[in-house]
mmCIF file of N, CA and C in Angstrom:
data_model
loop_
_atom_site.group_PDB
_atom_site.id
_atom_site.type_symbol
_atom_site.label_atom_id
_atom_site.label_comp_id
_atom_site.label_asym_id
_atom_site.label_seq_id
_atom_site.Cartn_x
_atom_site.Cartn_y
_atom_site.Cartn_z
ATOM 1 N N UNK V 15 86.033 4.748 -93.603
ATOM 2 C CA UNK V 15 85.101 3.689 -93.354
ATOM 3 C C UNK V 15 85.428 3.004 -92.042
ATOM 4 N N UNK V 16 86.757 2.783 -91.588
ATOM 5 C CA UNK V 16 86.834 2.204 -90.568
ATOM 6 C C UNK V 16 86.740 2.793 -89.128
ATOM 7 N N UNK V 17 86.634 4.238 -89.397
ATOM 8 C CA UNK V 17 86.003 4.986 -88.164
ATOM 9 C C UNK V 17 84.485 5.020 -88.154
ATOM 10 N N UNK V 18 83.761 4.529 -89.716
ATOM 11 C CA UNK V 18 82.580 4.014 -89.306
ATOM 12 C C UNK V 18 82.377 2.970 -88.540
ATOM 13 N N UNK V 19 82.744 1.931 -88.793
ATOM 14 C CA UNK V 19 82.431 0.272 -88.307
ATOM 15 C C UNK V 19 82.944 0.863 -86.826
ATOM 16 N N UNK V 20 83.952 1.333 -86.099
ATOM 17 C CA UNK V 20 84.234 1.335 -84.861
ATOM 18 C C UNK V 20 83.213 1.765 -84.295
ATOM 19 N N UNK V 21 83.048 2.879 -84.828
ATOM 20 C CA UNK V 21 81.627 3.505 -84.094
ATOM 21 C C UNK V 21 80.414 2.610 -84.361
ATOM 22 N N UNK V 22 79.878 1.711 -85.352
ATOM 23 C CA UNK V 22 79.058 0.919 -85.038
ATOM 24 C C UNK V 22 79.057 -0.144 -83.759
ATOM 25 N N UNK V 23 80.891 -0.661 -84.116
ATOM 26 C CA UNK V 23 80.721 -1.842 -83.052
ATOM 27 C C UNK V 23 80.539 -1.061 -81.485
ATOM 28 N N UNK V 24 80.855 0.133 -81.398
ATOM 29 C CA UNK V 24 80.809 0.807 -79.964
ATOM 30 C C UNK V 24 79.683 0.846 -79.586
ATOM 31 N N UNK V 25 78.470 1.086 -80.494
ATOM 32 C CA UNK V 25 77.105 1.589 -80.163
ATOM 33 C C UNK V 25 76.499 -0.507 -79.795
ATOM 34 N N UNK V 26 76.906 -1.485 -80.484
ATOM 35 C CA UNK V 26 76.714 -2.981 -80.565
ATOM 36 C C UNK V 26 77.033 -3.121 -78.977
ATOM 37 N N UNK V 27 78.206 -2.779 -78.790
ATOM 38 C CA UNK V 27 78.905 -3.200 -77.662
ATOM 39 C C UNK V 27 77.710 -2.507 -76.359
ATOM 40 N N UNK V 28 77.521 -1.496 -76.539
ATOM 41 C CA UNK V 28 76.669 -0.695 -75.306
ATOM 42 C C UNK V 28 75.353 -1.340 -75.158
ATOM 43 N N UNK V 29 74.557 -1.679 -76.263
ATOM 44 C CA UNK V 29 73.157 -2.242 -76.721
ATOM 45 C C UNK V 29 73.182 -3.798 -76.018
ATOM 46 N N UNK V 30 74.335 -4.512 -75.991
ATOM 47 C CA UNK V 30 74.451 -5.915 -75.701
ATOM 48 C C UNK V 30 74.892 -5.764 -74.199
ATOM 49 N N UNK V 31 74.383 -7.063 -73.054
ATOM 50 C CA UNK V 31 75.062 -6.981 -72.311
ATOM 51 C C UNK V 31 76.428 -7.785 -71.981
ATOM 52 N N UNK V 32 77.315 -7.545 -71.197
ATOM 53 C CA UNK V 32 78.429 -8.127 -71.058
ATOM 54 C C UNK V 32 78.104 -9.626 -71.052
ATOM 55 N N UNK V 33 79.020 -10.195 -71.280
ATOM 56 C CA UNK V 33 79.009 -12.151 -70.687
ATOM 57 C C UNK V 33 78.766 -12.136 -69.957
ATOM 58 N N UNK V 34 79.603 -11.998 -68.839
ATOM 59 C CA UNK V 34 80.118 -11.832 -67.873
ATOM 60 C C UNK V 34 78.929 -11.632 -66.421
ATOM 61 N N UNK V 35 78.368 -10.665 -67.325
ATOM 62 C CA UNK V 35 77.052 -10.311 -66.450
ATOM 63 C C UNK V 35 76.129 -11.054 -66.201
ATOM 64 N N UNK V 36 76.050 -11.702 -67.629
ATOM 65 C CA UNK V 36 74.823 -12.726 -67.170
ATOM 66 C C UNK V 36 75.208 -13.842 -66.376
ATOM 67 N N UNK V 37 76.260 -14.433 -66.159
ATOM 68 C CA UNK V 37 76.712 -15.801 -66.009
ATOM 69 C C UNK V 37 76.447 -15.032 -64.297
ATOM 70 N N UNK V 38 77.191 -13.877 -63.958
ATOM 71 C CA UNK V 38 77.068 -13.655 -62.555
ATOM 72 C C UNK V 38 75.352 -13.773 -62.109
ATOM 73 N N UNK V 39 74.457 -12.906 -62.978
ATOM 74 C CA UNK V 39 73.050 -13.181 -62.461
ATOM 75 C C UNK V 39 72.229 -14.572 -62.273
ATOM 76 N N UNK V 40 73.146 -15.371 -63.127
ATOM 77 C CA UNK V 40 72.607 -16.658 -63.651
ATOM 78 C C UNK V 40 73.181 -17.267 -62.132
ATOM 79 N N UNK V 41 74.400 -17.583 -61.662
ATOM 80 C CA UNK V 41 74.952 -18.072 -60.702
ATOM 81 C C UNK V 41 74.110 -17.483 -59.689
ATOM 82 N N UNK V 42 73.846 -16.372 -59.071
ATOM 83 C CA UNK V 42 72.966 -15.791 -57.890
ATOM 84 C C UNK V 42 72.085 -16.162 -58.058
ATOM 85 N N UNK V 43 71.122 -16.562 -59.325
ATOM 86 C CA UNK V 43 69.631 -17.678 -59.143
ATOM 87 C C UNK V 43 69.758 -18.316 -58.750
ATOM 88 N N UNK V 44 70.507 -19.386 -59.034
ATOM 89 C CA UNK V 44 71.219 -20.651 -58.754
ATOM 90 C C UNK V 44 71.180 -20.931 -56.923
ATOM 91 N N UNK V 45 72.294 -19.828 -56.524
ATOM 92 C CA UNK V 45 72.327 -19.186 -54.752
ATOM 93 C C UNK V 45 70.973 -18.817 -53.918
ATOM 94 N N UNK V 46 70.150 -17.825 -54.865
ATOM 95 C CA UNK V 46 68.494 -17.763 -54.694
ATOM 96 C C UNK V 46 67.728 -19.226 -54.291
ATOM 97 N N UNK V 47 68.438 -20.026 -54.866
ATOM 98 C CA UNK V 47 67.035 -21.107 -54.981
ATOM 99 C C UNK V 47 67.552 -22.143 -54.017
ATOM 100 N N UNK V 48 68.715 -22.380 -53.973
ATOM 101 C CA UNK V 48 69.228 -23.273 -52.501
ATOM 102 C C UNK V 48 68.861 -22.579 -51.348
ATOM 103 N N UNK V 49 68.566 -21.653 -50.684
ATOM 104 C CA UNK V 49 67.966 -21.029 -49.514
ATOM 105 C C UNK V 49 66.522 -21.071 -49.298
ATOM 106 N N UNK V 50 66.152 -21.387 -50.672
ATOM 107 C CA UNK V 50 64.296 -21.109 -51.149
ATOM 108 C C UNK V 50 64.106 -22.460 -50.854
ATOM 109 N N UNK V 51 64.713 -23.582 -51.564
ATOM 110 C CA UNK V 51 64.294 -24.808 -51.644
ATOM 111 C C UNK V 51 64.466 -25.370 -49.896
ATOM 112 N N UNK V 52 65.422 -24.886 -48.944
ATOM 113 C CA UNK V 52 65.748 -25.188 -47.588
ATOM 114 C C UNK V 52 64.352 -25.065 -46.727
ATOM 115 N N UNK V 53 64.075 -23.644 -47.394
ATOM 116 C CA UNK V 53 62.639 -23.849 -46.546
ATOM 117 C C UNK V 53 61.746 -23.923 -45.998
ATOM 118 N N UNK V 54 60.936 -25.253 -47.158
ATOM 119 C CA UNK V 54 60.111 -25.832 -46.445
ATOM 120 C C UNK V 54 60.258 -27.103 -45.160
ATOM 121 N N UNK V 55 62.068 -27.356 -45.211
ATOM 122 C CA UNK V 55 62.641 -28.009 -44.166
ATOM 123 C C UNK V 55 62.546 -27.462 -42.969
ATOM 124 N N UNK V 56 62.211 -25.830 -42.744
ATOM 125 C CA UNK V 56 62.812 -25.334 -41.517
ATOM 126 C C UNK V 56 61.338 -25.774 -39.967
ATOM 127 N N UNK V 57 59.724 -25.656 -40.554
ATOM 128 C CA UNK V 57 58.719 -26.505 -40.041
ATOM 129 C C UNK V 57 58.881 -27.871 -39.442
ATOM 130 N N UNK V 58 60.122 -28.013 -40.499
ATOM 131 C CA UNK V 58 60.097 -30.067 -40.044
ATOM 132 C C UNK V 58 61.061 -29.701 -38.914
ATOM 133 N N UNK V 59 61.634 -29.227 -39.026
ATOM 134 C CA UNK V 59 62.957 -29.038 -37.659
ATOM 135 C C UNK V 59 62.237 -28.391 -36.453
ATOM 136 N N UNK V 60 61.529 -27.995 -36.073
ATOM 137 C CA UNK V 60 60.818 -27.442 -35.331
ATOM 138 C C UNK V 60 59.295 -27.245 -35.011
ATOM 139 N N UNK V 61 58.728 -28.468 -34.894
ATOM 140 C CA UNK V 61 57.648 -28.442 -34.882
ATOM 141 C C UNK V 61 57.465 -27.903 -33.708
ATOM 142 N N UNK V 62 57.638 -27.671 -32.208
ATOM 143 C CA UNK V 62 57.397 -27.213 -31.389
ATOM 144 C C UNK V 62 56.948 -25.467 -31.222
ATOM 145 N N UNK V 63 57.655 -25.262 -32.318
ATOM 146 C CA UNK V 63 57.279 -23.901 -32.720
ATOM 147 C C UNK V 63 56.142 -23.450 -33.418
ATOM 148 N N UNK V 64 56.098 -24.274 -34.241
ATOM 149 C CA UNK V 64 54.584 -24.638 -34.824
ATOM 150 C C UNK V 64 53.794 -24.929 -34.271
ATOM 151 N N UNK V 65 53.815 -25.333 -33.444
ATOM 152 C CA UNK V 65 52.114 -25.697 -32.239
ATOM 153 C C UNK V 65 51.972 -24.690 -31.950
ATOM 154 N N UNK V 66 53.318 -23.809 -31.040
ATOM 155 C CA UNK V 66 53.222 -22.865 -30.318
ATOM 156 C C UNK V 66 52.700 -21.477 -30.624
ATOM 157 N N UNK V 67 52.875 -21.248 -32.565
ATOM 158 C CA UNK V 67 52.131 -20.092 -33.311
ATOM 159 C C UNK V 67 51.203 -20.575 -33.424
ATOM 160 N N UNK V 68 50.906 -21.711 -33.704
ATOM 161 C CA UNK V 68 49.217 -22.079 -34.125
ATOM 162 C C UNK V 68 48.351 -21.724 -32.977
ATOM 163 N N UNK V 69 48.929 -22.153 -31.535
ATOM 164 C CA UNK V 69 48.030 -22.125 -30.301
ATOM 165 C C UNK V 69 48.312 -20.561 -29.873
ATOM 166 N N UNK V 70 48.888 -19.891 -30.131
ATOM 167 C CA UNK V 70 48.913 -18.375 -30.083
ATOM 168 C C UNK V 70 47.809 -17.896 -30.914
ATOM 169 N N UNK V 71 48.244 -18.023 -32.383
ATOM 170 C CA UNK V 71 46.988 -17.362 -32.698
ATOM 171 C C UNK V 71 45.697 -17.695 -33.148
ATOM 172 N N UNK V 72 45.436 -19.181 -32.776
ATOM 173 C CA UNK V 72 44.114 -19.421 -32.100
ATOM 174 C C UNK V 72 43.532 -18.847 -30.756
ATOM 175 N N UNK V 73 44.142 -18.617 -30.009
ATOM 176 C CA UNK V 73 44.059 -17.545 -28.870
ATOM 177 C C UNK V 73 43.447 -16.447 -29.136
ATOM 178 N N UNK V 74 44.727 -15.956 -29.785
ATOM 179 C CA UNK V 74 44.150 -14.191 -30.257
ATOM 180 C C UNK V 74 42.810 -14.427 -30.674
ATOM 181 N N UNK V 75 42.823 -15.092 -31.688
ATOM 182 C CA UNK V 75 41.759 -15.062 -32.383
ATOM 183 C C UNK V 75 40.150 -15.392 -32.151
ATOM 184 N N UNK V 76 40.773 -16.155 -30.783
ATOM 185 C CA UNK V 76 39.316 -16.319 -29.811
ATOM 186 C C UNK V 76 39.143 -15.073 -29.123
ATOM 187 N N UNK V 77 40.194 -14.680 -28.494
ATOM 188 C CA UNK V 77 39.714 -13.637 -27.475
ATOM 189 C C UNK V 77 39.247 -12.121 -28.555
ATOM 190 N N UNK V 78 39.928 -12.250 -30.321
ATOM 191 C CA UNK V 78 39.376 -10.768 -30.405
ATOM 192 C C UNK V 78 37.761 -10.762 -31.288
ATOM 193 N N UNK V 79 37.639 -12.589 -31.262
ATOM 194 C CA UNK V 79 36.126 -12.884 -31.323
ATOM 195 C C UNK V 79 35.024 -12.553 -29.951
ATOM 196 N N UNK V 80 35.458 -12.213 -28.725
ATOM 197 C CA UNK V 80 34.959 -12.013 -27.494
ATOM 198 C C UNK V 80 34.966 -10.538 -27.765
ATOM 199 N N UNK V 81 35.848 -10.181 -28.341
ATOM 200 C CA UNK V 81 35.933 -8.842 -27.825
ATOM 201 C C UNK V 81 34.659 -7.664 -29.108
ATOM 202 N N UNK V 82 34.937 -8.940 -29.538
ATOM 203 C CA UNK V 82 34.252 -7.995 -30.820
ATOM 204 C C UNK V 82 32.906 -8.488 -30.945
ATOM 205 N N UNK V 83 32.285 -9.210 -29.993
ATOM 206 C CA UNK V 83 31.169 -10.054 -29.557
ATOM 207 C C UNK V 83 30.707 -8.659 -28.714
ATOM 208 N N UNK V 84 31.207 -8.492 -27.093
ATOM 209 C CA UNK V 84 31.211 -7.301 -26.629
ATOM 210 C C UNK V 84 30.869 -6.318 -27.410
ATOM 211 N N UNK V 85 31.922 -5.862 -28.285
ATOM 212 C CA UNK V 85 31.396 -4.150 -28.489
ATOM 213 C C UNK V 85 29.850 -4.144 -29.301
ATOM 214 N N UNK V 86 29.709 -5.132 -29.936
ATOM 215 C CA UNK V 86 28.502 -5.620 -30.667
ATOM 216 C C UNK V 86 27.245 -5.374 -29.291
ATOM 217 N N UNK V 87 27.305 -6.075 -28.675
ATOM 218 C CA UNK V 87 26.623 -6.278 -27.438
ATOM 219 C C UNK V 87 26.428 -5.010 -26.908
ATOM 220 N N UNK V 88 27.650 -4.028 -27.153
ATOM 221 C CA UNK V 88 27.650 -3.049 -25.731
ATOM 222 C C UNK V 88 26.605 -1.782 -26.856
ATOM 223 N N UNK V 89 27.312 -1.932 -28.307
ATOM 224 C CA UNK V 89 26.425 -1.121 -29.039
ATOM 225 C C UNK V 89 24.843 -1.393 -29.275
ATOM 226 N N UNK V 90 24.389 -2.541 -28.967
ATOM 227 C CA UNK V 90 22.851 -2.482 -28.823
ATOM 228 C C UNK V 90 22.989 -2.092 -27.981
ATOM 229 N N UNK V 91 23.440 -1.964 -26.872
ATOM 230 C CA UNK V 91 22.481 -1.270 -25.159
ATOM 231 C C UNK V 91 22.713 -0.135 -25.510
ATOM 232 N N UNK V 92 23.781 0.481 -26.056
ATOM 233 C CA UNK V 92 23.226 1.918 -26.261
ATOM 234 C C UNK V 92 22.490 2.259 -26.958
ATOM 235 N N UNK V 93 22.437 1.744 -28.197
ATOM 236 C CA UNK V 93 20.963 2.182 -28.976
ATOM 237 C C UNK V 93 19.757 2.250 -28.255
ATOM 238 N N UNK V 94 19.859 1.249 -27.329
ATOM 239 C CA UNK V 94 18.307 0.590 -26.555
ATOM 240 C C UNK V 94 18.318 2.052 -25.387
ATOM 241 N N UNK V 95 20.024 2.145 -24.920
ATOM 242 C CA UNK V 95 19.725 3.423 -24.365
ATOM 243 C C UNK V 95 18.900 4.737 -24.594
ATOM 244 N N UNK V 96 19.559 4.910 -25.800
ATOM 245 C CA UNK V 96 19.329 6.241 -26.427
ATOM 246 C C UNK V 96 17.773 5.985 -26.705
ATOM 247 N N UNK V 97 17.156 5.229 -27.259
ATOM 248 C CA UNK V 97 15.844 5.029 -27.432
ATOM 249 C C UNK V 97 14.778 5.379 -25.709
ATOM 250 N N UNK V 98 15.341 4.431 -24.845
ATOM 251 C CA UNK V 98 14.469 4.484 -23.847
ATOM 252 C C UNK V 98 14.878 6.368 -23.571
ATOM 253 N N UNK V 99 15.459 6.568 -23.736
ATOM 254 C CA UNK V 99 16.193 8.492 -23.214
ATOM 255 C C UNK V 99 15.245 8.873 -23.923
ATOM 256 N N UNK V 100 14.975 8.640 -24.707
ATOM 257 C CA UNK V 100 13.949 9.769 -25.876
ATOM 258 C C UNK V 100 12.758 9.293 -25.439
ATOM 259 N N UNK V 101 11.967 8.423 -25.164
ATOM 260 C CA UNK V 101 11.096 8.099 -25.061
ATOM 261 C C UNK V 101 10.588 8.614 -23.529
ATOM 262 N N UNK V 102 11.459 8.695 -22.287
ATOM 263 C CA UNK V 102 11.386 9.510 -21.221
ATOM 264 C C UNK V 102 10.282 10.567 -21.142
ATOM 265 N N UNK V 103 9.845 10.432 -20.067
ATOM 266 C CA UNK V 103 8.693 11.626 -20.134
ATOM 267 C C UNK V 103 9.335 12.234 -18.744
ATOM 268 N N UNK V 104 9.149 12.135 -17.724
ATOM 269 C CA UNK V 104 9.962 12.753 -15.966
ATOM 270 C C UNK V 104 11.720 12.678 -16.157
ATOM 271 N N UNK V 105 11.962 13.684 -15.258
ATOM 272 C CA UNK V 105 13.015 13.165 -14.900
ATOM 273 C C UNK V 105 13.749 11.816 -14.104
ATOM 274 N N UNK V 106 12.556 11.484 -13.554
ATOM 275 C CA UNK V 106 12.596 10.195 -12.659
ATOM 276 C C UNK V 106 12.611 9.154 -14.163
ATOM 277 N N UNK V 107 12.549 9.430 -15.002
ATOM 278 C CA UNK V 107 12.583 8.084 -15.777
ATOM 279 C C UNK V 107 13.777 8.645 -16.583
ATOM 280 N N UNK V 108 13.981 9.818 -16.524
ATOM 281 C CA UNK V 108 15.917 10.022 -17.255
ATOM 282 C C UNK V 108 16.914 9.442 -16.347
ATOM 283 N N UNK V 109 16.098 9.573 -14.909
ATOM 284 C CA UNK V 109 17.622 9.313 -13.905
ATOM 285 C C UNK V 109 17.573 7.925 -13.984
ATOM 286 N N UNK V 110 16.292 6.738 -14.234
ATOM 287 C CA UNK V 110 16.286 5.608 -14.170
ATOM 288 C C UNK V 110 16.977 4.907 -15.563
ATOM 289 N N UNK V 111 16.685 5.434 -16.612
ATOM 290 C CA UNK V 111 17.649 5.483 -17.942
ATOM 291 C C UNK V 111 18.864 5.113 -17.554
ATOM 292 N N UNK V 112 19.243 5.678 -16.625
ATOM 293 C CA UNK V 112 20.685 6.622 -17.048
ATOM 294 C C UNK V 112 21.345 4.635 -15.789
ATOM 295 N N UNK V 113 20.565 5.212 -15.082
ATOM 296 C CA UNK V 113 21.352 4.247 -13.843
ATOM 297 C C UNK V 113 21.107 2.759 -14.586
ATOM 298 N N UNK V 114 20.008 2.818 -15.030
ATOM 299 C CA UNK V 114 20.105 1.355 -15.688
ATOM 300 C C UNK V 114 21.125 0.641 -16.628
ATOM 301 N N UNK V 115 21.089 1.914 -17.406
ATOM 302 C CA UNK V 115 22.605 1.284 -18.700
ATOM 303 C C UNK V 115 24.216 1.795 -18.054
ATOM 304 N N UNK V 116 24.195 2.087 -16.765
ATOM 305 C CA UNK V 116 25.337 2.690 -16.205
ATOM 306 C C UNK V 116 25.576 0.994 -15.411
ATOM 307 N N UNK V 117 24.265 0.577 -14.957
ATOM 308 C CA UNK V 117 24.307 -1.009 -14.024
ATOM 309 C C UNK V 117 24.813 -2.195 -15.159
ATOM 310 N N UNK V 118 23.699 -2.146 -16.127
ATOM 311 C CA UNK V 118 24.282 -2.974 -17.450
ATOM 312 C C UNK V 118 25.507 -2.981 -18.059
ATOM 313 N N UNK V 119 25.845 -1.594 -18.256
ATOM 314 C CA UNK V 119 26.993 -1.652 -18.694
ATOM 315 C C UNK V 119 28.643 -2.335 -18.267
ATOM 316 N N UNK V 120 28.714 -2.198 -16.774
ATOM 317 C CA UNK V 120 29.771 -2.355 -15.847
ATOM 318 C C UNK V 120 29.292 -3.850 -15.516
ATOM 319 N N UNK V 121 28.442 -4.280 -15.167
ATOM 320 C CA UNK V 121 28.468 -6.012 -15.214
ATOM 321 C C UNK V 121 28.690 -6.530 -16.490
ATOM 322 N N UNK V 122 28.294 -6.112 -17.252
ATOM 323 C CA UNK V 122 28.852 -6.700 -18.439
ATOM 324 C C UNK V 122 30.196 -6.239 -19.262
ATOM 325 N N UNK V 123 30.775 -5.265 -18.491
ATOM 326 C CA UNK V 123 32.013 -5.059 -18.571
ATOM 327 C C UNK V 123 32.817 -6.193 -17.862
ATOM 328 N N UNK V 124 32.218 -6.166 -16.697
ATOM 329 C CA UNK V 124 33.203 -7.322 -15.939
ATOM 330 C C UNK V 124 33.453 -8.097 -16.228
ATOM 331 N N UNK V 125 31.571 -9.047 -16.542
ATOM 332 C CA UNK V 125 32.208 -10.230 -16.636
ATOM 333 C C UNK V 125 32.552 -10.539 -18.273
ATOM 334 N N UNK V 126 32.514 -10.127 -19.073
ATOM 335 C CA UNK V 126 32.738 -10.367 -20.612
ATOM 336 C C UNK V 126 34.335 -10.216 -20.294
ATOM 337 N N UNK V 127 34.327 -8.601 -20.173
ATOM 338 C CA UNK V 127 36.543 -8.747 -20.189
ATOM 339 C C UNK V 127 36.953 -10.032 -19.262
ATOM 340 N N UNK V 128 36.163 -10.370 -18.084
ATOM 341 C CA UNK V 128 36.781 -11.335 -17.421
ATOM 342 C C UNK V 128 36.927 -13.032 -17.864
ATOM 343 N N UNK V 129 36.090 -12.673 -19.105
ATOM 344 C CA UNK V 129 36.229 -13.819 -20.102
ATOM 345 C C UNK V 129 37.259 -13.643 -21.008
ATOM 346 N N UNK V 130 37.224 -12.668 -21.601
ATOM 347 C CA UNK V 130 38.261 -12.614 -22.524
ATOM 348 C C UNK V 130 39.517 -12.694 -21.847
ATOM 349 N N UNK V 131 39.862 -11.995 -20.641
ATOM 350 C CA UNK V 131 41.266 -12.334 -20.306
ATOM 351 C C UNK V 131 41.391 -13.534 -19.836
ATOM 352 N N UNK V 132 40.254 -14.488 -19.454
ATOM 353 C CA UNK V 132 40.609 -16.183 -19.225
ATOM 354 C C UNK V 132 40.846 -16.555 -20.539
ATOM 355 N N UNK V 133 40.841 -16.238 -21.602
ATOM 356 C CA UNK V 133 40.951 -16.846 -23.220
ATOM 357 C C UNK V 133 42.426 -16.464 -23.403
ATOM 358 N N UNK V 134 42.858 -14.901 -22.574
ATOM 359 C CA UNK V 134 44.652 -15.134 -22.737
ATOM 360 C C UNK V 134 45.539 -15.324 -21.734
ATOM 361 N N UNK V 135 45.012 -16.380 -21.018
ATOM 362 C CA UNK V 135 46.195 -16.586 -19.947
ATOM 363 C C UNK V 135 46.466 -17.882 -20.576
ATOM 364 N N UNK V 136 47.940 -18.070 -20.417
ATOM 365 C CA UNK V 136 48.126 -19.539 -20.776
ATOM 366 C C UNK V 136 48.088 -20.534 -19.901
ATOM 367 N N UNK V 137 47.917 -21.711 -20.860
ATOM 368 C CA UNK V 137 46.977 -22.720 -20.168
ATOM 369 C C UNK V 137 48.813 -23.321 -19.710
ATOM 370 N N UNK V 138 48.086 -23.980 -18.216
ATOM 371 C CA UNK V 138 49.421 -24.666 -17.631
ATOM 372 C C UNK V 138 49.818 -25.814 -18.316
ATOM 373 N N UNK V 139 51.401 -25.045 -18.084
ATOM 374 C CA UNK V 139 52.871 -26.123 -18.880
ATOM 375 C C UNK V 139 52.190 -27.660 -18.307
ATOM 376 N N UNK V 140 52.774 -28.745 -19.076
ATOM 377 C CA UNK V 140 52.715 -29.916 -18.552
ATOM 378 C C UNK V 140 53.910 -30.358 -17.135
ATOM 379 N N UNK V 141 54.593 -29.766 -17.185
ATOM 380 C CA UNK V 141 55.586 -29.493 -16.226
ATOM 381 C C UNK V 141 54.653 -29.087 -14.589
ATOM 382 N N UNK V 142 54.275 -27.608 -14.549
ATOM 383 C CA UNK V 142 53.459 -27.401 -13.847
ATOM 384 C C UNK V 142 52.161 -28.388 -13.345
ATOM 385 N N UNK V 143 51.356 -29.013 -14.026
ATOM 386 C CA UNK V 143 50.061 -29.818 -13.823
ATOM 387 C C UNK V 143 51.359 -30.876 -13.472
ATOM 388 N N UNK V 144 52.337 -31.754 -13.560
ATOM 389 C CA UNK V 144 52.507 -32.482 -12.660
ATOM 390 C C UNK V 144 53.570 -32.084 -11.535
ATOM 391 N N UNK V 145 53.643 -31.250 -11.470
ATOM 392 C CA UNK V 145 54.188 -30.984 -10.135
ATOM 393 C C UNK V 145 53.234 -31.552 -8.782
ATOM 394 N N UNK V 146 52.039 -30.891 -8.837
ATOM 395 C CA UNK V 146 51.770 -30.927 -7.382
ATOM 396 C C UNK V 146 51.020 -32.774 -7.186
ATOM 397 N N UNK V 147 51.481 -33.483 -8.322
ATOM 398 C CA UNK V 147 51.265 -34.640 -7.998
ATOM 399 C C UNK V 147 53.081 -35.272 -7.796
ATOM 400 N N UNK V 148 53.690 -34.818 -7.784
ATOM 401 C CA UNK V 148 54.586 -35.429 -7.374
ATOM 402 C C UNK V 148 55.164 -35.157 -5.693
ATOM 403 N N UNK V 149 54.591 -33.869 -5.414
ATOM 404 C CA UNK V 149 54.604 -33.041 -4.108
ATOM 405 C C UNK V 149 53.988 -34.226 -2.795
#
């Protein structure tokens, strides 16, 4: 009988976990949550950084509203292309097709990207804007 009960308590012992174990997992929550609870402190220490992502990706987010304004834009003229192409009767009105959305296209390449890259240059330091009044 008592090589029964051993072998029960062996199979008890495997089924349960150690003390030991838990108190260690229990303590590393504990360690978990002082780093977690820190933070929402780390914003307050650095707000300068916080402007500086916010005004970043308000940026982006203007310029990939331009950009995506553009391709919108650039995909009606080709539709409008492809339409006036089919509708062509001479060649004098394929070659005029062609030069027209070749003219449209490149001014409004210009000046649209030349908008969008004024949306990512950064705007001058306060440092800079008073310089040349102290000059």
């Amino acid at each position: 009988m008592n090589a029964n009960i051993t072998e029960d308590e062996k199979r008890e012992r495997r089924a349960r976990p150690e003390p030991g174990l838990g108190q260690i997992s229990g303590d590393a929550a504990d360690d978990v949550g002082e780093p977690a609870a820190a933070a929402p402190r780390i914003p307050l220490i650095l707000p300068e950084w916080q402007k500086s992502i916010e005004a970043t990706g308000h940026l982006f987010a203007t310029a990939l509203k331009d950009v995506l304004s553009l391709a919108a834009s650039s995909l009606h003229d080709q539709a409008t292309f492809l339409r006036n192409l089919a509708e062509s009767k001479t060649p004098a009105e394929l070659l005029k097709c062609h030069l027209d959305f070749a003219e449209k296209f490149w001014s409004k390449s210009f000046s649209e990207g030349s908008r969008v890259l004024d949306h990512l240059k950064p705007p001058p330091s306060s440092a800079v804007r008073q310089a040349p009044h102290h000059a």
